[in-house]
Amino acid sequence: MGIDAHVFLSDLARGLAPRADQLADVVLQHLLGELPEVWKYEDIAAQAPVGLSEHVAASLDFLERGLDMT
């Protein structure tokens, strides 16, 4: 008897939601290291943290609700 993947992902997303900002920061730091040339553009550098936080929050919400992300 296994666990349903949708239930698992929903529980995982619910548990991670309070730490969404931390998750976004980790991804942002990774992007800074992997794509340093992108950050010379001020408009991207200014918008990236906000946009990334919104995407992380939306992704966790989709997973928590069991919605199809396609």
Short mmCIF file of C-alpha atoms in Angstrom, two decimals:
data_model
loop_
_atom_site.label_atom_id
_atom_site.label_comp_id
_atom_site.label_asym_id
_atom_site.label_seq_id
_atom_site.Cartn_x
_atom_site.Cartn_y
_atom_site.Cartn_z
CA MET A 1 0.00 0.00 0.00
CA GLY A 2 1.63 3.23 -1.15
CA ILE A 3 0.89 6.87 -0.74
CA ASP A 4 -0.95 8.72 -3.48
CA ALA A 5 1.45 11.12 -5.22
CA HIS A 6 -1.13 13.93 -5.25
CA VAL A 7 -1.66 13.61 -1.50
CA PHE A 8 2.09 13.55 -0.91
CA LEU A 9 2.69 16.65 -3.06
CA SER A 10 -0.22 18.47 -1.46
CA ASP A 11 1.11 17.77 2.03
CA LEU A 12 4.63 18.72 0.99
CA ALA A 13 3.49 22.01 -0.56
CA ARG A 14 1.39 22.82 2.52
CA GLY A 15 4.43 22.27 4.71
CA LEU A 16 6.72 24.35 2.50
CA ALA A 17 4.32 27.27 2.00
CA PRO A 18 5.40 29.12 5.17
CA ARG A 19 8.98 28.93 3.87
CA ALA A 20 8.22 30.07 0.31
CA ASP A 21 10.40 33.17 0.68
CA GLN A 22 13.33 31.02 1.81
CA LEU A 23 12.83 28.71 -1.18
CA ALA A 24 12.79 31.69 -3.53
CA ASP A 25 15.98 33.03 -1.95
CA VAL A 26 17.76 29.70 -2.45
CA VAL A 27 16.72 29.56 -6.11
CA LEU A 28 17.72 33.20 -6.60
CA GLN A 29 21.16 32.56 -5.11
CA HIS A 30 21.59 29.58 -7.42
CA LEU A 31 20.61 31.70 -10.42
CA LEU A 32 23.04 34.42 -9.37
CA GLY A 33 25.84 31.88 -9.37
CA GLU A 34 24.85 30.12 -12.58
CA LEU A 35 23.90 33.14 -14.69
CA PRO A 36 26.03 36.08 -13.47
CA GLU A 37 25.85 37.87 -16.83
CA VAL A 38 22.08 38.32 -16.48
CA TRP A 39 22.36 40.42 -13.32
CA LYS A 40 24.14 43.28 -15.07
CA TYR A 41 20.73 44.31 -16.41
CA GLU A 42 19.14 46.47 -13.71
CA ASP A 43 15.56 45.80 -14.78
CA ILE A 44 16.03 42.03 -14.51
CA ALA A 45 17.93 42.29 -11.24
CA ALA A 46 15.14 44.42 -9.76
CA GLN A 47 12.26 42.23 -10.92
CA ALA A 48 13.74 38.77 -10.44
CA PRO A 49 13.24 38.45 -6.66
CA VAL A 50 9.60 39.55 -6.81
CA GLY A 51 8.77 37.43 -9.84
CA LEU A 52 10.52 34.39 -8.42
CA SER A 53 8.68 34.71 -5.10
CA GLU A 54 5.38 34.89 -6.96
CA HIS A 55 6.22 31.82 -9.04
CA VAL A 56 7.25 29.79 -5.99
CA ALA A 57 4.06 30.75 -4.14
CA ALA A 58 1.90 29.94 -7.19
CA SER A 59 3.63 26.59 -7.73
CA LEU A 60 3.14 25.59 -4.10
CA ASP A 61 -0.51 26.65 -4.30
CA PHE A 62 -1.04 24.54 -7.43
CA LEU A 63 0.59 21.52 -5.80
CA GLU A 64 -1.36 21.97 -2.56
CA ARG A 65 -4.67 22.13 -4.42
CA GLY A 66 -3.78 19.31 -6.78
CA LEU A 67 -4.21 21.47 -9.88
CA ASP A 68 -2.71 20.58 -13.23
CA MET A 69 0.24 22.90 -13.91
CA THR A 70 0.23 22.31 -17.65
#
